[in-house]
Short mmCIF file of C-alpha atoms and ligand atoms in Angstrom, two decimals:
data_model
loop_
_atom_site.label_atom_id
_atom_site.label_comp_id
_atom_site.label_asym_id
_atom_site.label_seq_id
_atom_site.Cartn_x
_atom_site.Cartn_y
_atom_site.Cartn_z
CA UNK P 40 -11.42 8.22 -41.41
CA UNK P 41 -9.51 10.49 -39.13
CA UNK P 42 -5.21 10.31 -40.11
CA UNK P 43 -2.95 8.58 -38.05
CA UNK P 44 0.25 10.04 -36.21
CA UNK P 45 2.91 8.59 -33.87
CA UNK P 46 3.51 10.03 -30.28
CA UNK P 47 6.26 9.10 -28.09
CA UNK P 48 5.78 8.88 -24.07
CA UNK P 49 7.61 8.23 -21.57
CA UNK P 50 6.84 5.57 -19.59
CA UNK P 51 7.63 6.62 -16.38
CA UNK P 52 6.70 9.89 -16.55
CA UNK P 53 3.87 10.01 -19.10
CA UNK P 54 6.00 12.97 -20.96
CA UNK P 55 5.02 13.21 -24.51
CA UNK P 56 7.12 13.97 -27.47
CA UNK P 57 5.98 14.17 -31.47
CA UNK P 58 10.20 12.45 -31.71
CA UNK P 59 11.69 9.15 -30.13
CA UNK P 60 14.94 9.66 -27.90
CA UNK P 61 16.59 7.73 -25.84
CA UNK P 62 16.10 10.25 -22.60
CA UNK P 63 12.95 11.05 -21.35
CA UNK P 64 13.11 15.18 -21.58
CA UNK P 65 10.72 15.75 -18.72
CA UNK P 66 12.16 12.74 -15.30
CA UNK P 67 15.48 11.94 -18.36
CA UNK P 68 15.04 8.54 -17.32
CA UNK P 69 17.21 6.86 -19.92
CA UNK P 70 14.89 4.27 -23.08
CA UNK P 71 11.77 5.09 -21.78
CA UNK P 72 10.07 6.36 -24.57
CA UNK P 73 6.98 4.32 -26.27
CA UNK P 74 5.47 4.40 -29.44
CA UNK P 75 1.72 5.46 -29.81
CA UNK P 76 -0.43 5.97 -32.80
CA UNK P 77 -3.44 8.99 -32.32
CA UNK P 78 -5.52 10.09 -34.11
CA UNK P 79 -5.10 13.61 -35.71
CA UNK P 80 -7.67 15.38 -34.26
CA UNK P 81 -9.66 17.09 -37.09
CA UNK P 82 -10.21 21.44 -37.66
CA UNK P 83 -13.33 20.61 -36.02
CA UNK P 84 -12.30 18.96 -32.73
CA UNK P 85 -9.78 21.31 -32.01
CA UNK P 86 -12.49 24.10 -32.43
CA UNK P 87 -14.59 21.82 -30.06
CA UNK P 88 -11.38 21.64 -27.62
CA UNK P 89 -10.96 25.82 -27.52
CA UNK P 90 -14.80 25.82 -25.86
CA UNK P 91 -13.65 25.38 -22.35
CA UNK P 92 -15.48 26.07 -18.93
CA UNK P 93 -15.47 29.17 -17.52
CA UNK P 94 -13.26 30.18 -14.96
CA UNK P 95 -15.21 29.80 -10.83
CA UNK P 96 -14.35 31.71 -8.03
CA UNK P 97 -12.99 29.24 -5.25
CA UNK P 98 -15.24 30.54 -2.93
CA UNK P 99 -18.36 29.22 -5.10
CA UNK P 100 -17.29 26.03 -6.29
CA UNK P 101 -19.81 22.90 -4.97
CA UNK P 102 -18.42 20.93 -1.79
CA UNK P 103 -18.19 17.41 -3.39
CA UNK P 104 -17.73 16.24 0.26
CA UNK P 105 -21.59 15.19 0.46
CA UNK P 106 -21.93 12.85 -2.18
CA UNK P 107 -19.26 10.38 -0.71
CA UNK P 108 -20.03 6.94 -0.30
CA UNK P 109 -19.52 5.18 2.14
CA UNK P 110 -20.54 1.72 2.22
CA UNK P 111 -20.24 1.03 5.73
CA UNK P 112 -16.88 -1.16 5.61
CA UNK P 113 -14.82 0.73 7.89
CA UNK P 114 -11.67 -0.44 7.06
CA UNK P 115 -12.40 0.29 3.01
CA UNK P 116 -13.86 3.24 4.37
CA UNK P 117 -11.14 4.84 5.91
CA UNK P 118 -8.78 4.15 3.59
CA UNK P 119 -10.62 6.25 1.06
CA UNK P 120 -10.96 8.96 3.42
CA UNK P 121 -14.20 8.38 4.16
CA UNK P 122 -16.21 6.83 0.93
CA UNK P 123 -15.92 6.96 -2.77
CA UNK P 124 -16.03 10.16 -4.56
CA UNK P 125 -18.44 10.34 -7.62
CA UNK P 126 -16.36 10.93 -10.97
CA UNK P 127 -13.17 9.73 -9.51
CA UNK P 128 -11.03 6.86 -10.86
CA UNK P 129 -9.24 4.84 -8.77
CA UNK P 130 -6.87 2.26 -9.61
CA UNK P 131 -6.22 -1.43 -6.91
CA UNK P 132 -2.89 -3.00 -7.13
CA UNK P 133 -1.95 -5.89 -5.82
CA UNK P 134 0.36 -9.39 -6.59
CA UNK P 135 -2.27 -12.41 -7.94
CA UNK P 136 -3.81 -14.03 -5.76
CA UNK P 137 -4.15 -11.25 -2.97
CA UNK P 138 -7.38 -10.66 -2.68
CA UNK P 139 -8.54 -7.96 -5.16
CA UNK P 140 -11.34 -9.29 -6.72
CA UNK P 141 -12.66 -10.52 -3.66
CA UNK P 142 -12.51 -7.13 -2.06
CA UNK P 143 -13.78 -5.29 -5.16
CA UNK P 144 -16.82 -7.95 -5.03
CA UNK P 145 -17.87 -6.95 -1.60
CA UNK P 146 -17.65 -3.32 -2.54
CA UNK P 147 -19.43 -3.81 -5.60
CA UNK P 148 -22.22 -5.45 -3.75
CA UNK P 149 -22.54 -3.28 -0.88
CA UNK P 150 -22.26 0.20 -3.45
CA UNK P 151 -25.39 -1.53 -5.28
CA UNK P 152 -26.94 -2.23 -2.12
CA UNK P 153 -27.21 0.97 -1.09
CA UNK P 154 -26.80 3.69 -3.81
CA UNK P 155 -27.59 1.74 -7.44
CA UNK P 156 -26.44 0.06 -10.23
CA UNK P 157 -22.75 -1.37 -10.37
CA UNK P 158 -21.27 -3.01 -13.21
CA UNK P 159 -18.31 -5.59 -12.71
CA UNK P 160 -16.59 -6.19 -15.66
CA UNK P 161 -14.04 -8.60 -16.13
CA UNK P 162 -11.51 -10.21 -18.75
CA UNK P 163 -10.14 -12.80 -16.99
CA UNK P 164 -12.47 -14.54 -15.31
CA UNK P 165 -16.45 -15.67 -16.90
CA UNK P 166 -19.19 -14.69 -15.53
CA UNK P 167 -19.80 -17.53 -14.49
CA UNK P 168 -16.73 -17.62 -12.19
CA UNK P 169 -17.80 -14.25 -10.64
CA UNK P 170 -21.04 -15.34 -10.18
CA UNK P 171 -20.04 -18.10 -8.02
CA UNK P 172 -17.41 -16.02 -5.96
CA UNK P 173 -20.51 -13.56 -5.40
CA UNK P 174 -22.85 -16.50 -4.37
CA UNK P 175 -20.42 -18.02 -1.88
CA UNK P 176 -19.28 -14.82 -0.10
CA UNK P 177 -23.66 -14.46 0.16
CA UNK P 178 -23.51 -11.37 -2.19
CA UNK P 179 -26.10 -11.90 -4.53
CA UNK P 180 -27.43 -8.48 -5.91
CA UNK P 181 -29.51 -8.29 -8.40
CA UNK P 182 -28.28 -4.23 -9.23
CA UNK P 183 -24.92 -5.65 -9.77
CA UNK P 184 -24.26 -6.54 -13.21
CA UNK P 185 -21.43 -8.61 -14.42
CA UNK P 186 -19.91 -8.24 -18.39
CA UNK P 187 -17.03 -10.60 -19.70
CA UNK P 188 -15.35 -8.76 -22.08
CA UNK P 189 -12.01 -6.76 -22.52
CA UNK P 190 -13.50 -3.69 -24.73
CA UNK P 191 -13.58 -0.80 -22.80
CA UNK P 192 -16.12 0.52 -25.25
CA UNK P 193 -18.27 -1.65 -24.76
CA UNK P 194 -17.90 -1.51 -20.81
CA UNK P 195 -18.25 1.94 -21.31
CA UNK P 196 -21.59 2.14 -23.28
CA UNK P 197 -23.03 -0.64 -20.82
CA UNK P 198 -21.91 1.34 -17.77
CA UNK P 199 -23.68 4.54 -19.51
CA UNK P 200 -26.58 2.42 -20.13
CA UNK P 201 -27.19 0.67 -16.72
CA UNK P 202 -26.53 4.56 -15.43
CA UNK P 203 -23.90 3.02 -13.67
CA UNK P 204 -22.59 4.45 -9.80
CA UNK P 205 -19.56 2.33 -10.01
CA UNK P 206 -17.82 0.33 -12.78
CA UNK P 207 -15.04 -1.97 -11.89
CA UNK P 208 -12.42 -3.08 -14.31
CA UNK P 209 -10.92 -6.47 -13.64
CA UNK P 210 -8.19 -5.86 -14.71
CA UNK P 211 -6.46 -3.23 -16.70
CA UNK P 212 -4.12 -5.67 -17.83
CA UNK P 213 -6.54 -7.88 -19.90
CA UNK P 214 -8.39 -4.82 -21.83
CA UNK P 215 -8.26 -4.08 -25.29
CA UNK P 216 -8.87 -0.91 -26.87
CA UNK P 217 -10.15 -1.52 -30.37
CA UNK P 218 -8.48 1.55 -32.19
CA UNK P 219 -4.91 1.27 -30.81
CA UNK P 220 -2.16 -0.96 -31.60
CA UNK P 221 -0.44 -3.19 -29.23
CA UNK P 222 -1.39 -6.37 -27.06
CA UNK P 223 -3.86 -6.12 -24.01
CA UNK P 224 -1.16 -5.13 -21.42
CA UNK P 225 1.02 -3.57 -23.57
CA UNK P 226 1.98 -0.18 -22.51
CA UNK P 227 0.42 1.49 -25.22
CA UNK P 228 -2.97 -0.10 -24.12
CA UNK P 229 -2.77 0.53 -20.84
CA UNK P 230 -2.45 4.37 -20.98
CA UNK P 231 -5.06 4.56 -23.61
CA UNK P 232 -7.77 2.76 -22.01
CA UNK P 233 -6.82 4.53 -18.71
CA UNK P 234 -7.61 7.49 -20.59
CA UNK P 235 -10.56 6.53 -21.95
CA UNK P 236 -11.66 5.17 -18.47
CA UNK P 237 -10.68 8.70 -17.06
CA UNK P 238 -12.84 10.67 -19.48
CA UNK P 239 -15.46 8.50 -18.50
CA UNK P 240 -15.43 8.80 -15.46
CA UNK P 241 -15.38 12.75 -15.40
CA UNK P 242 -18.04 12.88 -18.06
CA UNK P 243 -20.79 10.36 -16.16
CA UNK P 244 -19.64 11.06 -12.55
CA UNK P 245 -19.61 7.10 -12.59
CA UNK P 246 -16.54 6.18 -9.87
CA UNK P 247 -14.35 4.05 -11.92
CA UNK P 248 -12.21 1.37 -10.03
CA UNK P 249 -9.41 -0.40 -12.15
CA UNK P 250 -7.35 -3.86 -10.76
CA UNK P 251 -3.78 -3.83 -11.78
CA UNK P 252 -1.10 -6.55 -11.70
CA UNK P 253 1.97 -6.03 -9.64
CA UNK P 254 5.08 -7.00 -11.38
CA UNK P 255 7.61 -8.70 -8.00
CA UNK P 256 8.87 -4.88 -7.85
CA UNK P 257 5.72 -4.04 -6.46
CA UNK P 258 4.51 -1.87 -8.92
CA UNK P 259 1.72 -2.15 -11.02
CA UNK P 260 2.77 -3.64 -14.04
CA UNK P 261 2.57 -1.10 -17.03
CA UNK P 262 3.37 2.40 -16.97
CA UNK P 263 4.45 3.99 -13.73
CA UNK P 264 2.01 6.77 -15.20
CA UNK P 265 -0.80 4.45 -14.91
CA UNK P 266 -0.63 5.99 -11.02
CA UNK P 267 -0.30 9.53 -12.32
CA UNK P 268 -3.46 9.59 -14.28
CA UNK P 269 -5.83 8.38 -11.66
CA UNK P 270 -7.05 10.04 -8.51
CA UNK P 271 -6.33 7.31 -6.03
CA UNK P 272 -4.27 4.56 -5.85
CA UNK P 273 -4.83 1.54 -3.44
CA UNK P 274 -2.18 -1.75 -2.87
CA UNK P 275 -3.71 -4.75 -1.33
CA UNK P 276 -0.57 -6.51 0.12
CA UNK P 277 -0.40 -9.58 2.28
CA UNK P 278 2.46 -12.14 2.65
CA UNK P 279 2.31 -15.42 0.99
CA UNK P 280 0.66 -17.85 3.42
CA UNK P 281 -0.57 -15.43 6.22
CA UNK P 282 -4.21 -14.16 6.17
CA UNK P 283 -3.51 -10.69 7.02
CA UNK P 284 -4.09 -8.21 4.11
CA UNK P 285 -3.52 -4.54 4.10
CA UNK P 286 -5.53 -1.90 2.11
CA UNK P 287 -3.16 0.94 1.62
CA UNK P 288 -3.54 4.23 0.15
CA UNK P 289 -0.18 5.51 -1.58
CA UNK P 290 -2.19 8.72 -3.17
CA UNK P 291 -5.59 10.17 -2.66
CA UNK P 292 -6.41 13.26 -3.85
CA UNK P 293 -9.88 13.19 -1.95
CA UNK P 294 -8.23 12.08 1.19
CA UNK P 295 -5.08 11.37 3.18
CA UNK P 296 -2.72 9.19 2.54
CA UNK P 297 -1.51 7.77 5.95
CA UNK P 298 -5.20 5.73 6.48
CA UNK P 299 -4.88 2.00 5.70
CA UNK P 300 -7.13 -0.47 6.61
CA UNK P 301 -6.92 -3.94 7.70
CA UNK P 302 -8.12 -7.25 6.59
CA UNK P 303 -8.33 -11.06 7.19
CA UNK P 304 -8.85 -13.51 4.47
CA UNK P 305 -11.04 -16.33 5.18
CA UNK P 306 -13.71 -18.51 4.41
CA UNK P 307 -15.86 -15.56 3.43
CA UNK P 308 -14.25 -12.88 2.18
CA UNK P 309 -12.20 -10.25 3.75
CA UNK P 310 -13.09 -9.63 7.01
CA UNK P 311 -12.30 -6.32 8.58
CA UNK P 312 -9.48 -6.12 11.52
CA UNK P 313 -10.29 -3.56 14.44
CA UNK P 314 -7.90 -4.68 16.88
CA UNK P 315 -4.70 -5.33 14.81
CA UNK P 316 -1.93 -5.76 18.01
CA UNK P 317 -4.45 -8.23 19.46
CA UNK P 318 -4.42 -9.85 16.85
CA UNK P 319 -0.83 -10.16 16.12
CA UNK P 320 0.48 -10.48 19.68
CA UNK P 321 -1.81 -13.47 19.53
CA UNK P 322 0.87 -16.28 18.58
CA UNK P 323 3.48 -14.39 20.90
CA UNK P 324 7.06 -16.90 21.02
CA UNK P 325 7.41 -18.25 24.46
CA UNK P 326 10.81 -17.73 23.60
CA UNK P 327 12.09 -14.75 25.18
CA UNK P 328 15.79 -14.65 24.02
CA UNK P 329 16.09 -12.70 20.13
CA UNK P 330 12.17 -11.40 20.25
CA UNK P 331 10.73 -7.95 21.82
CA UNK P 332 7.85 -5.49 20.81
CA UNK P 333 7.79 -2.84 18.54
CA UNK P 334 5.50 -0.36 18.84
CA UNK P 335 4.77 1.20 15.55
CA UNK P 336 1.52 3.27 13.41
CA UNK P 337 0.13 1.39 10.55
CA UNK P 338 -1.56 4.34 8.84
CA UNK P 339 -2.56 6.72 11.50
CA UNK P 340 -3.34 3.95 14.27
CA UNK P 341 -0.95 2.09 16.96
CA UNK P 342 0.36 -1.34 16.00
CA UNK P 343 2.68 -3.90 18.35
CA UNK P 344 4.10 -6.28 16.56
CA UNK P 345 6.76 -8.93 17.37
CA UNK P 346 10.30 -9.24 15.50
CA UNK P 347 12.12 -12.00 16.27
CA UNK P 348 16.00 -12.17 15.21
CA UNK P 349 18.28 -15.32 15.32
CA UNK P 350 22.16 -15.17 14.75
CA UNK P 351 24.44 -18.14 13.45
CA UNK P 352 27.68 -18.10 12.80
CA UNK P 353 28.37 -18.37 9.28
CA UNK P 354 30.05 -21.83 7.92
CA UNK P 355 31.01 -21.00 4.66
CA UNK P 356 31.07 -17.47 2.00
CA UNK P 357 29.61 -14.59 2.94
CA UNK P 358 27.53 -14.13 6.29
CA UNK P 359 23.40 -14.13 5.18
CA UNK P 360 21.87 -11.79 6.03
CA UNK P 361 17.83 -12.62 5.81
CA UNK P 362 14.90 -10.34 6.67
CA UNK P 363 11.11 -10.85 6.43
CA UNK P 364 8.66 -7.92 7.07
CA UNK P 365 11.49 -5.49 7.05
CA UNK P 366 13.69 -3.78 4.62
CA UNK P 367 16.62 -6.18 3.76
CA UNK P 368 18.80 -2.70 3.12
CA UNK P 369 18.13 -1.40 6.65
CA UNK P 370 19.22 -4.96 8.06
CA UNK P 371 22.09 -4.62 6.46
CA UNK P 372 22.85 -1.08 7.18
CA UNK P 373 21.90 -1.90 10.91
CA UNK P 374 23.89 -5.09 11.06
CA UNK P 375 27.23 -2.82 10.01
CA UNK P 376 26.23 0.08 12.57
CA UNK P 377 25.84 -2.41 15.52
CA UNK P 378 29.74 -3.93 14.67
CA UNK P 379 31.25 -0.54 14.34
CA UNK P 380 29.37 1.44 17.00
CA UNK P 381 28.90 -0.62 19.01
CA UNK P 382 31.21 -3.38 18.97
CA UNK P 383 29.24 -6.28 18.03
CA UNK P 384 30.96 -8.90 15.96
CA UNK P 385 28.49 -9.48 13.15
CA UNK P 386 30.56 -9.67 10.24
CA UNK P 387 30.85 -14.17 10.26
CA UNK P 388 27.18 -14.33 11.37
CA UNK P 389 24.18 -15.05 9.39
CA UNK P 390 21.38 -12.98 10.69
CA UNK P 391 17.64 -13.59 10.50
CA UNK P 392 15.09 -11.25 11.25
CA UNK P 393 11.37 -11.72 11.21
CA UNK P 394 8.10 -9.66 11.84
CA UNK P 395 5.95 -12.25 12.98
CA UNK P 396 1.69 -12.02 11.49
CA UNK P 397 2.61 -11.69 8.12
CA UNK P 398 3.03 -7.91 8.13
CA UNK P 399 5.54 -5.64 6.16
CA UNK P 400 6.84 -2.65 8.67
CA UNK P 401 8.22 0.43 6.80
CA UNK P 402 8.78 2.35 9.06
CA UNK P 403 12.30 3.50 9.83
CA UNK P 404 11.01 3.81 13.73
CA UNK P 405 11.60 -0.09 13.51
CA UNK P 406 15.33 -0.36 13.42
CA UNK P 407 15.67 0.00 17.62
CA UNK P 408 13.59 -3.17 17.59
CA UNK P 409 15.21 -5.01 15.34
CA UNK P 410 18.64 -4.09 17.15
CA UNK P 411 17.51 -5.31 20.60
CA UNK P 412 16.38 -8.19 19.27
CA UNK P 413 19.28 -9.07 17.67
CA UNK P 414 21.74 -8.07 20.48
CA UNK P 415 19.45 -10.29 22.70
CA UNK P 416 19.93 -13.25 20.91
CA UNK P 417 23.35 -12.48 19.92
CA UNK P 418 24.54 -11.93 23.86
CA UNK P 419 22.06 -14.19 24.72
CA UNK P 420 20.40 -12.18 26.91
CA UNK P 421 16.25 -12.67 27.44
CA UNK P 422 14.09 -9.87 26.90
CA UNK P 423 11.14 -9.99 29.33
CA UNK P 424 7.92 -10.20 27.75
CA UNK P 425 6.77 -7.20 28.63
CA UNK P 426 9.07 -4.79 26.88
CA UNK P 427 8.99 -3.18 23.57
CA UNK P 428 11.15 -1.60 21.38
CA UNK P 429 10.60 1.83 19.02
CA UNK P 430 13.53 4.29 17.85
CA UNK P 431 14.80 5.01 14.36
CA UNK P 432 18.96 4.74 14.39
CA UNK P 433 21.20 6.54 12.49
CA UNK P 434 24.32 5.32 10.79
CA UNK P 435 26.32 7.08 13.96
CA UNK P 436 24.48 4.81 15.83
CA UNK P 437 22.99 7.48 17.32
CA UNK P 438 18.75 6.78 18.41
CA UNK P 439 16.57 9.31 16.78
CA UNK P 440 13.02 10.21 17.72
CA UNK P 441 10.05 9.36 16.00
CA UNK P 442 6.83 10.23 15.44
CA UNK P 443 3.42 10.21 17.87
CA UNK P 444 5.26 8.60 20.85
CA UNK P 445 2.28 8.97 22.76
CA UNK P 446 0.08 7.24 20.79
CA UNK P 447 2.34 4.18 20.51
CA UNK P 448 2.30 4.27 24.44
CA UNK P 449 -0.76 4.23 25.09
CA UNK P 450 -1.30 1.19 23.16
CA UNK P 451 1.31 -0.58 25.13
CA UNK P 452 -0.41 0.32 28.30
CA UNK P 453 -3.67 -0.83 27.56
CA UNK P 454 -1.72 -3.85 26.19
CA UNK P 455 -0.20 -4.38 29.70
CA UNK P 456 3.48 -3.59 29.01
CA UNK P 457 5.65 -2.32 31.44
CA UNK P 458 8.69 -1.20 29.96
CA UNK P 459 9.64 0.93 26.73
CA UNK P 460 12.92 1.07 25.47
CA UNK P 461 12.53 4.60 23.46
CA UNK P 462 14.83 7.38 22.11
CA UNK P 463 16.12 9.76 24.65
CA UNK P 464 14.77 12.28 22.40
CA UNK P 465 11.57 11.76 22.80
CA UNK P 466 11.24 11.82 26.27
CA UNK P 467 11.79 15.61 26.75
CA UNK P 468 8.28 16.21 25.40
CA UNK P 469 6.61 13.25 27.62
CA UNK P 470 5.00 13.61 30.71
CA UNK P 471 6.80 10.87 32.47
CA UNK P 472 4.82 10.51 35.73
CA UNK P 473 1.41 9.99 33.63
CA UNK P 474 2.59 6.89 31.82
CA UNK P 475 2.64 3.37 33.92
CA UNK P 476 5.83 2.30 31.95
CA UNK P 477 8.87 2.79 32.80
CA UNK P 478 10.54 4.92 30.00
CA UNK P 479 13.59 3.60 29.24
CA UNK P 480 15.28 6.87 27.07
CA UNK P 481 18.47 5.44 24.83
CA UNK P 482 20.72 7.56 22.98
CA UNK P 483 23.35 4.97 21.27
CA UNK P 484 22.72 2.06 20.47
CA UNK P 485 25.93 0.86 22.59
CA UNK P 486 23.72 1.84 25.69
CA UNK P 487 20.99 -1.51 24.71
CA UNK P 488 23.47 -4.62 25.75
CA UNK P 489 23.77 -3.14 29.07
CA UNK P 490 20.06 -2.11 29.83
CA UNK P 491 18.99 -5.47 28.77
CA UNK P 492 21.32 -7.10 31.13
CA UNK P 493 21.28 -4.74 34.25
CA UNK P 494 17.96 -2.96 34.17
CA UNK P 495 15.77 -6.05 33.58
P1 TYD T 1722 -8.78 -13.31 -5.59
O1 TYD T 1722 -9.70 -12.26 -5.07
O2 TYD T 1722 -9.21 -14.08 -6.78
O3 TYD T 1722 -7.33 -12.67 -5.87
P2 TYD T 1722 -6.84 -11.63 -7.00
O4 TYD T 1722 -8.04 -11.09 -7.69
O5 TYD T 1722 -6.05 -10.60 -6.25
O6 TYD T 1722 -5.95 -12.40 -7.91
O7 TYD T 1722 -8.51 -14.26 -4.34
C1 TYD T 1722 -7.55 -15.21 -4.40
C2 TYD T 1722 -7.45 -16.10 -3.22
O8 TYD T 1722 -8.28 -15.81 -2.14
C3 TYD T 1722 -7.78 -17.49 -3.63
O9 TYD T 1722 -6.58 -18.22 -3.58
C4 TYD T 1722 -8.77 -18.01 -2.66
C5 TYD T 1722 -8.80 -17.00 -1.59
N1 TYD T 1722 -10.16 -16.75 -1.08
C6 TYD T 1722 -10.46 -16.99 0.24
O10 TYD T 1722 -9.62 -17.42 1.03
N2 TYD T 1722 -11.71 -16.72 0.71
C7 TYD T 1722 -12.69 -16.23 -0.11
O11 TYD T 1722 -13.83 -16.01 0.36
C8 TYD T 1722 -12.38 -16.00 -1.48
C9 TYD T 1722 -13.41 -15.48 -2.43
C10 TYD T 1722 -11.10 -16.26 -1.93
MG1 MG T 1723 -8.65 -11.38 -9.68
#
């Protein structure tokens, strides 16, 4: 039997160290550091280990590009840049009860529909359970095979013997590899059977999908590494209550990283979203005092969405200061800019702000929204319904530009708006005769109050 030795890694990082310390040496995050036994790798391995490939010219290596697959999903499509690679290893995150296996069932289906055998394997449901998710969603295929069990070895030798396209581990958390210490989602286990998944992958050309946990952070539960190892990694995220779930790619080596795709869950799976400011303008407030339009990009494509903002004043303590869909930092840091630039008294008001559909904006092109929408409701001033709202602001108050204003316009035309509130900045590079809006160009945000009460 091979000897056993102790490794250290970090965590974070995946550094590894043959001593424990409290600092990482590599990212010197601070108690990091985990325990893991190896094996020592015998005379004869390492021999093994010195016969490496020989060096290719770049001009002669194969074009892997062909032998994508797509599987005809465009959103899942796209998000992959176009299908999944052969050999690669992929990990899903997502919070429980998102939608993962759900989507990873109607990929597994349609890969064995159309290129060959998939295997499912899961350890926390029976097969029983999957079976009956597969029958009601209508995807009963016989070339995709379903294994309880939380051995990777034994996923791994029925994936090799089914000559599997596409293995799917549900989830990382629940496997157990037989030669390593620790409890199924320990770290320790994790990064092991990620390996072992990863080796796998490479040596079969099998594309190897794992589901991961998300601890409330957002991150996948387990080592931050877990996302280092693996070629792409995928979120499924969707707000509690709301139907709307969004596929997004946060690293792709086989693609790029700004494609997301778009969901609805419902009676029968996840259905695919072409026409996502349709579908969120489609419960527009009648209201029109505290809500306006942003125009924004989810991924690469143009997305409107509502935010709606309502002001209080504050009874008791300290003012609230409550945001949904958008970064609770930025409110805050917005919410300060607005009293001292611009002379808003915020400071004994609690302030709400909401994105309405269910959907989490980033995007730092947001804040101009938010800030009309809260000076609207704060001056009580109505915002027609036909205006919208994009411009990132600075802590000068100061409106900077963002990116692909033209895109974002010409959704709003063909969404029938009429008026833009945008940063002066960017209207230098537009051609302002060819749009039907009227461009409103702001360069503080002092100017908003009084373009919202005399221009409109
Ligand atoms: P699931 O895919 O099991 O989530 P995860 O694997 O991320 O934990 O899906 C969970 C929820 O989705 C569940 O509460 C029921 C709902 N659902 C639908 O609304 N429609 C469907 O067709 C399916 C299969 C699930
Ligand atoms: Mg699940």
């Amino acid at each position: 039997m091979a000897k056993e030795k102790r490794i250290y890694f970090c965590t974070e990082c995946g550094w590894e160290s043959p001593r424990w310390g409290g600092q990482c040496g590599a990212c010197g995050a601070w108690n990091t550091l985990a325990e893991m036994k190896v094996a020592k790798t015998s005379t004869a391995a390492r021999a093994a280990v010195r016969e490496v490939n020989p060096p290719v010219p770049l001009t002669e290596i194969r074009d892997d590009e062909r032998s994508r697959c797509p599987i005809g999903n465009a959103e899942w499509d796209r998000t992959l840049g176009g299908g999944i690679v052969p050999g690669s290893l992929m990990l899903l995150g997502g919070a429980p009860g998102v939608g993962k296996s759900t989507l990873i069932m109607q990929v597994a289906a349609a890969v064995a529909k159309q290129y060959g055998a998939v295997l499912y394997a899961t350890g926390e449901e029976s097969e029983a359970q999957v079976g009956m998710r597969a029958k009601r969603l209508g995807l009963l295929e016989a070339a995709c095979y379903v294994q309880a069990t939380t051995s990777p070895t034994g996923i791994m030798n029925e994936a090799r013997r089914l000559r599997a396209r596409f293995l799917i581990i549900d989830s990382i958390q629940t496997m157990q590899a037989e030669d390593t210490d620790g409890l199924a989602g320990s770290v320790t286990q994790i990064k092991k059977c990620t390996e072992l998944l990863l080796r796998f992958a490479k040596e079969t050309g099998t594309a190897v999908i794992i589901i991961g946990h998300v601890t409330k952070e957002g991150v996948v539960a387990g080592p931050r590494m877990l996302e280092h190892m693996v070629d792409t990694v995928l979120y499924l995220e969707g707000e509690a209550g709301h139907p709307l779930r969004l596929l997004r790619a946060t690293k792709n080596r086989f693609g790029d990283t700004s494609e997301s795709g778009v969901f609805l869950m419902q009676a029968n799976g996840l259905q695919p979203v072409s026409d996502l400011s349709r579908l969120l303008l489609a419960e527009r407030s009648t209201d029109q005092i505290g809500t306006v339009v942003f125009a924004g990009l989810e991924g690469i494509r143009p997305m409107l969405a509502e935010v709606q903002a309502l002001t209080n004043p504050t009874y008791y303590g300290n003012a609230r200061r409550t945001a949904i869909g958008y970064d609770q930092n930025r409110l805050t840091v917005l919410l300060a800019v607005l009293e001292k630039k611009a002379g808003f008294a915020l400071a004994q008001q609690d302030v709400y702000v909401n994105v309405a559909g269910g959907i989490r904006i980033d995007e730092p092109g947001m804040d101009l929204a938010v800030a009309t929408a809260v000076i609207s409701v704060y001056t009580e001033t109505p915002v027609a319904a036909t205006v919208a709202a994009l411009g990132e602001v600075g802590l000068t108050g100061d409106v900077r530009r963002v990116q692909q204003v033209e895109k974002r316009l010409q959704e709003l035309t063909q969404m029938g708006f009429r008026t833009v509130f945008l940063p002066a900045a960017n209207l230098s590079g537009l051609e302002r005769e060819k749009w039907p809006l009227r461009l409103i160009g702001i360069q503080h945000i002092n100017e908003i109050a009084s373009k919202l009460r005399g221009d409109l």
